C-alpha positions in Angstrom: -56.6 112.3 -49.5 -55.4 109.1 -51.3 -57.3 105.8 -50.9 -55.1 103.5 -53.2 -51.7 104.4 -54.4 -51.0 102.4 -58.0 -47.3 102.0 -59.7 -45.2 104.3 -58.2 -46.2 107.7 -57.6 -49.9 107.3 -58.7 -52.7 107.8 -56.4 -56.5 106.8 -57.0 -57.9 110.2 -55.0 -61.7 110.0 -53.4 -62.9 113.3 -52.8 -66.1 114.0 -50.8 -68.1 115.1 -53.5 -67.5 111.2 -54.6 -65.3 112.0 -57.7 -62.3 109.7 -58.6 -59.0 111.6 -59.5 -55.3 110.9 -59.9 -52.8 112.2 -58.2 -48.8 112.0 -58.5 -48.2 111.9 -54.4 -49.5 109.6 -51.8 
């Protein structure tokens, strides 16, 4: 689940265990 999509195709991902991650889909 995405919370703030960056650029493009980027995604700032907030996962339940609190952890920040990238992702290349919205």
């Amino acid at each position: 689940m995405c919370c703030i999509c960056m650029l493009l195709f980027l995604c700032y991902c907030l996962t339940k265990i609190k952890e920040v991650r990238v992702e290349i889909s919205c």
